[in-house]
PDB file of C-alpha atoms in Angstrom:
ATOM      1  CA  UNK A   1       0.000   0.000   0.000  1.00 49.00           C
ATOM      2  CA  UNK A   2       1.601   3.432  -1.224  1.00 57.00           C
ATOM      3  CA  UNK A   3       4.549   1.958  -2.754  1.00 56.00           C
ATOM      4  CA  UNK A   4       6.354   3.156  -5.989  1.00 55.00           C
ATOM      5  CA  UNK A   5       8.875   1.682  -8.165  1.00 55.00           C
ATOM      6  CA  UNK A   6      10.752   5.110  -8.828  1.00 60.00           C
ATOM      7  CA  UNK A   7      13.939   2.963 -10.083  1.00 65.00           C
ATOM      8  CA  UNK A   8      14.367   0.744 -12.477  1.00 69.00           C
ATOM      9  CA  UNK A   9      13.105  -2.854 -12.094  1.00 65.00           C
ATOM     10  CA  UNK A  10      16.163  -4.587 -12.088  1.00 65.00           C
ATOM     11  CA  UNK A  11      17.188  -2.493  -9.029  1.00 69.00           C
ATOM     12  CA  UNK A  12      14.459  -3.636  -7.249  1.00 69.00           C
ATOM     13  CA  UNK A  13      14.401  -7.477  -8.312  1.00 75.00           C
ATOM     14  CA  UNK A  14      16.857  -9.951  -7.078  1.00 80.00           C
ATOM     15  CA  UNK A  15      17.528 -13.153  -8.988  1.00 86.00           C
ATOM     16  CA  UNK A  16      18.765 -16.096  -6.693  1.00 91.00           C
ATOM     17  CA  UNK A  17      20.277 -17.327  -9.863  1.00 94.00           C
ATOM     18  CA  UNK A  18      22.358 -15.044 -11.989  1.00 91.00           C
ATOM     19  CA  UNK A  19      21.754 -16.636 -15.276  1.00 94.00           C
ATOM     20  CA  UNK A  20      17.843 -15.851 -14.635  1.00 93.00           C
ATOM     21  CA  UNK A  21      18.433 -12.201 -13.796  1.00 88.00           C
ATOM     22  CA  UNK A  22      20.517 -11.810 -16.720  1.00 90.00           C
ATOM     23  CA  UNK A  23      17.922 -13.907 -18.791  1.00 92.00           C
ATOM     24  CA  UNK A  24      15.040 -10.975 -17.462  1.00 87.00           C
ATOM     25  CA  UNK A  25      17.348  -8.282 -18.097  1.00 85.00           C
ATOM     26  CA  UNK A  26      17.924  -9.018 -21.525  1.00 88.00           C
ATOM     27  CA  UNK A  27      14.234  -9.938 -22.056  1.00 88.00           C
ATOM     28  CA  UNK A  28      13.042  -6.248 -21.637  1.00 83.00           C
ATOM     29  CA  UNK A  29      16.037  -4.265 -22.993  1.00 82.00           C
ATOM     30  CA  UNK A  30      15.327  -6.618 -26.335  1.00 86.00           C
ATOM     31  CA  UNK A  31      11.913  -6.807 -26.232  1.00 85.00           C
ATOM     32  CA  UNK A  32      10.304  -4.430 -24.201  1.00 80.00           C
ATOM     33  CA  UNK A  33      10.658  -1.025 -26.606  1.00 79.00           C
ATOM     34  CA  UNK A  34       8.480   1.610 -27.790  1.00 80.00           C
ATOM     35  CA  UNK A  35       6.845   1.436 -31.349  1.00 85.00           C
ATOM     36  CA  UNK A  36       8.420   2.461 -34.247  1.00 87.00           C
ATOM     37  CA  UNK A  37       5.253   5.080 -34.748  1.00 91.00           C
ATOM     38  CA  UNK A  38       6.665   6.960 -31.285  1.00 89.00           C
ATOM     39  CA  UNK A  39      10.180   6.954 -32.350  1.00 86.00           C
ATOM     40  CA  UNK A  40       9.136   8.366 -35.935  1.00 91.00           C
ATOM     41  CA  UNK A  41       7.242  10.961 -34.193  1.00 91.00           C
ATOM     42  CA  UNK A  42       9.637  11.991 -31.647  1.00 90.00           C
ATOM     43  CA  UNK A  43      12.296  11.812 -34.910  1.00 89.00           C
ATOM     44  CA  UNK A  44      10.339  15.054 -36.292  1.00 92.00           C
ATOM     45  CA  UNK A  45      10.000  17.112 -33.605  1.00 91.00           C
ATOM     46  CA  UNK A  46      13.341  16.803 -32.618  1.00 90.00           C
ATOM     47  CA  UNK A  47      14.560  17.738 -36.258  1.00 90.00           C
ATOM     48  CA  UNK A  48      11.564  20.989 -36.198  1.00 92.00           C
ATOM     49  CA  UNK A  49      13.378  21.779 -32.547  1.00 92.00           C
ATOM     50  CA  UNK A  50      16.789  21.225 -34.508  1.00 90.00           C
ATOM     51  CA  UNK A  51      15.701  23.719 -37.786  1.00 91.00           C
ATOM     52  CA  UNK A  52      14.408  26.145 -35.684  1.00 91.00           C
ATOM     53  CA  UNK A  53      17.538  26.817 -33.767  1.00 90.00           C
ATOM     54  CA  UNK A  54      19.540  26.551 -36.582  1.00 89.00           C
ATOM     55  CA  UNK A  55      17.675  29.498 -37.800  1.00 91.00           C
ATOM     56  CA  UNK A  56      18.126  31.149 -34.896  1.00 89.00           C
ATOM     57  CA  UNK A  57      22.346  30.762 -35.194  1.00 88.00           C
ATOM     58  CA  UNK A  58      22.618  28.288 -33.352  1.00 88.00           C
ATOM     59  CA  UNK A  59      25.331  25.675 -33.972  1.00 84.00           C
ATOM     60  CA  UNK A  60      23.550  21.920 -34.864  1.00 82.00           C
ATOM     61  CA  UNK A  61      26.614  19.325 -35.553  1.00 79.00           C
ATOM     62  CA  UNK A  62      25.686  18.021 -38.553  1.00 76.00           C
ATOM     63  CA  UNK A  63      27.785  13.994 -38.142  1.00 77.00           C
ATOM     64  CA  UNK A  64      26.176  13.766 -34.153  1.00 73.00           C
ATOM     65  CA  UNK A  65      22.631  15.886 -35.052  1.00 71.00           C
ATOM     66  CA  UNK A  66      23.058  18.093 -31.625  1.00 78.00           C
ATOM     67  CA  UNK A  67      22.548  21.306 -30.911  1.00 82.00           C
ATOM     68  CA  UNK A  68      20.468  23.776 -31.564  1.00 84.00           C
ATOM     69  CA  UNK A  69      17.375  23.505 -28.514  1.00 89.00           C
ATOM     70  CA  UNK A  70      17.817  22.091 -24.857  1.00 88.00           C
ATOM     71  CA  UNK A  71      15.063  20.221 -23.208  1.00 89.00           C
ATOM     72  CA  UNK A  72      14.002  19.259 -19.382  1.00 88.00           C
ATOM     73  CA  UNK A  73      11.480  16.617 -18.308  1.00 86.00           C
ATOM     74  CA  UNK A  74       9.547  18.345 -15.773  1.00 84.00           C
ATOM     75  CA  UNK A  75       7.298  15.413 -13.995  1.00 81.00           C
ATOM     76  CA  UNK A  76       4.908  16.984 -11.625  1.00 78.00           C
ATOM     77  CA  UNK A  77       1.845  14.386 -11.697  1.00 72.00           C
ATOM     78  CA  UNK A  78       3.891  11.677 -10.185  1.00 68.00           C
ATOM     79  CA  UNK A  79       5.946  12.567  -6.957  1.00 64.00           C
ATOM     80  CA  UNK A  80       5.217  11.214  -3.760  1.00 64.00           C
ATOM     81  CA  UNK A  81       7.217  13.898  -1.906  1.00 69.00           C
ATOM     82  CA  UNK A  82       5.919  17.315  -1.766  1.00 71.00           C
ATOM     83  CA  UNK A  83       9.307  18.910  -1.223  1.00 71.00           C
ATOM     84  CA  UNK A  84      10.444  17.830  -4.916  1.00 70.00           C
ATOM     85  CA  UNK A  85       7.321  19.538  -6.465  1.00 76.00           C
ATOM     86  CA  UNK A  86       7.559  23.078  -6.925  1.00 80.00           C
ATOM     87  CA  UNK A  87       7.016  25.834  -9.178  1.00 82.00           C
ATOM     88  CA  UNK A  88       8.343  26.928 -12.564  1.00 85.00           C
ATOM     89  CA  UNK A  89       9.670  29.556 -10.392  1.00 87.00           C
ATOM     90  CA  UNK A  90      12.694  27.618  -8.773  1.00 86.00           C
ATOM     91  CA  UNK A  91      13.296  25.735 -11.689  1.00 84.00           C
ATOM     92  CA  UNK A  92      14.325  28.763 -13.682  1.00 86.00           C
ATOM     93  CA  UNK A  93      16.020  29.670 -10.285  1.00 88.00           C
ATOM     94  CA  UNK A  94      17.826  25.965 -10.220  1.00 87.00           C
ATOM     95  CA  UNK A  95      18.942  25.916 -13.963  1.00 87.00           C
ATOM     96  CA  UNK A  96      19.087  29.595 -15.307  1.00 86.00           C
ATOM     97  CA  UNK A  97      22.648  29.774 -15.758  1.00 89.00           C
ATOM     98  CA  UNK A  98      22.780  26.516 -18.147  1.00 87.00           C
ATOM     99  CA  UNK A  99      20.349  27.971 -20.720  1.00 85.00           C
ATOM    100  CA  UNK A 100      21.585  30.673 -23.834  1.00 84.00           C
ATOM    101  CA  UNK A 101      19.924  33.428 -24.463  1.00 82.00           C
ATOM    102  CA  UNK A 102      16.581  32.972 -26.827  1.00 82.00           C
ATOM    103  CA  UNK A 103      17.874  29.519 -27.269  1.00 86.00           C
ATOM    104  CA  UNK A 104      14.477  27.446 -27.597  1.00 91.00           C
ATOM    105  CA  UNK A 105      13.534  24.906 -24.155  1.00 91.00           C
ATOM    106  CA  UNK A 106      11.622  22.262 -24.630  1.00 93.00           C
ATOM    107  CA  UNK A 107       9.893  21.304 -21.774  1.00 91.00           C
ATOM    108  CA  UNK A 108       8.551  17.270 -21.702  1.00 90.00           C
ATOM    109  CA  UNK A 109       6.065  17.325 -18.796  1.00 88.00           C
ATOM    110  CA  UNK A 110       2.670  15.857 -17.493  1.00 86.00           C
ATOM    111  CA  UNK A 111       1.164  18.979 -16.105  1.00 86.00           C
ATOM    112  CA  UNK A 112      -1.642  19.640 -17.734  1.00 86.00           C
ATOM    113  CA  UNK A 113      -2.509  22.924 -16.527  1.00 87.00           C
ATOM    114  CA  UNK A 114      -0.410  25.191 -19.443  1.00 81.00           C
ATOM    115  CA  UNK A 115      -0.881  27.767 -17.608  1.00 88.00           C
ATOM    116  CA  UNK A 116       1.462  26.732 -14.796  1.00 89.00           C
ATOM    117  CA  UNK A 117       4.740  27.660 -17.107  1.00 89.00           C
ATOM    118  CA  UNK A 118       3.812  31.040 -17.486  1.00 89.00           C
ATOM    119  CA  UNK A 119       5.955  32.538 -15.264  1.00 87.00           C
ATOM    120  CA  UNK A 120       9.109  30.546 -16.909  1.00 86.00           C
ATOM    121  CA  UNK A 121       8.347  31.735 -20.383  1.00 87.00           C
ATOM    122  CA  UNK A 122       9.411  35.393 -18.784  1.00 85.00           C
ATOM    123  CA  UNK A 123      12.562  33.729 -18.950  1.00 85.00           C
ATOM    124  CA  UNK A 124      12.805  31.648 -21.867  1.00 84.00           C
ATOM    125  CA  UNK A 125      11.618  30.584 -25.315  1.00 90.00           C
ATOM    126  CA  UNK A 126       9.601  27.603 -24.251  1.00 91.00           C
ATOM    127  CA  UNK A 127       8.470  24.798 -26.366  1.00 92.00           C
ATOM    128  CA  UNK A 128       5.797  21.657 -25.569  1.00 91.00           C
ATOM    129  CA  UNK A 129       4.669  18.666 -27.962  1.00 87.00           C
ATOM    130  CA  UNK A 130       1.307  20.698 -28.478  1.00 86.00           C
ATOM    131  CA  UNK A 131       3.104  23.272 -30.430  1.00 83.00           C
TER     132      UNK A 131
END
């Protein structure tokens, strides 16, 4: 009751036998993957995030494809512990000095409320998948 698994299974899971642990491990790293569809999708908005920054200036190297946007995944519908859950506020606070200026931040997140990252687009050029 009120447990969470915020780790990966095979940190939590222990396999009298090696060779069975191993055999698990390998099972979902080979098998257990998203769909091609997801990856395709994610595929063009990274390259929109990529093309957009380029036309801002910013450097995109062309032989690793990086550059050119930043992202954070901001989880907020998920944490057990209030003290991790705050406000766009102290994130800007906790990573301000990382970002460029008018470089583009994409922001992955669960909050649904798009109001909530108002006071963060003072700040920055923000970004979500519904743009």
């Amino acid at each position: 009751k009120g447990y969470r698994l915020c780790q990966h299974f095979y940190g939590a899971m222990l396999f009298s036998d090696p060779a069975i642990g191993n055999y698990y491990k390998r099972f979902v790293r080979d098998y257990m993957r998203y769909h091609d569809e997801i990856y395709c999708a994610a595929g063009k908005v990274v390259k929109a995030l990529r093309k957009e920054g380029a036309d801002r200036g910013f450097e995109v190297d062309t032989e690793t494809e990086v550059g050119g946007f930043s992202a954070m995944h901001i989880r907020r519908g998920d944490l057990q512990f209030k003290s991790v859950k705050f406000g766009p506020e102290q994130w800007w606070e906790n990573t301000k000095e990382i970002w460029k200026p008018k470089e583009i931040l994409y922001i992955a997140t669960d909050e649904r409320n798009a109001t909530f990252f108002a006071p963060l687009k003072e700040h920055a050029d923000i970004r979500f998948l519904d743009d």
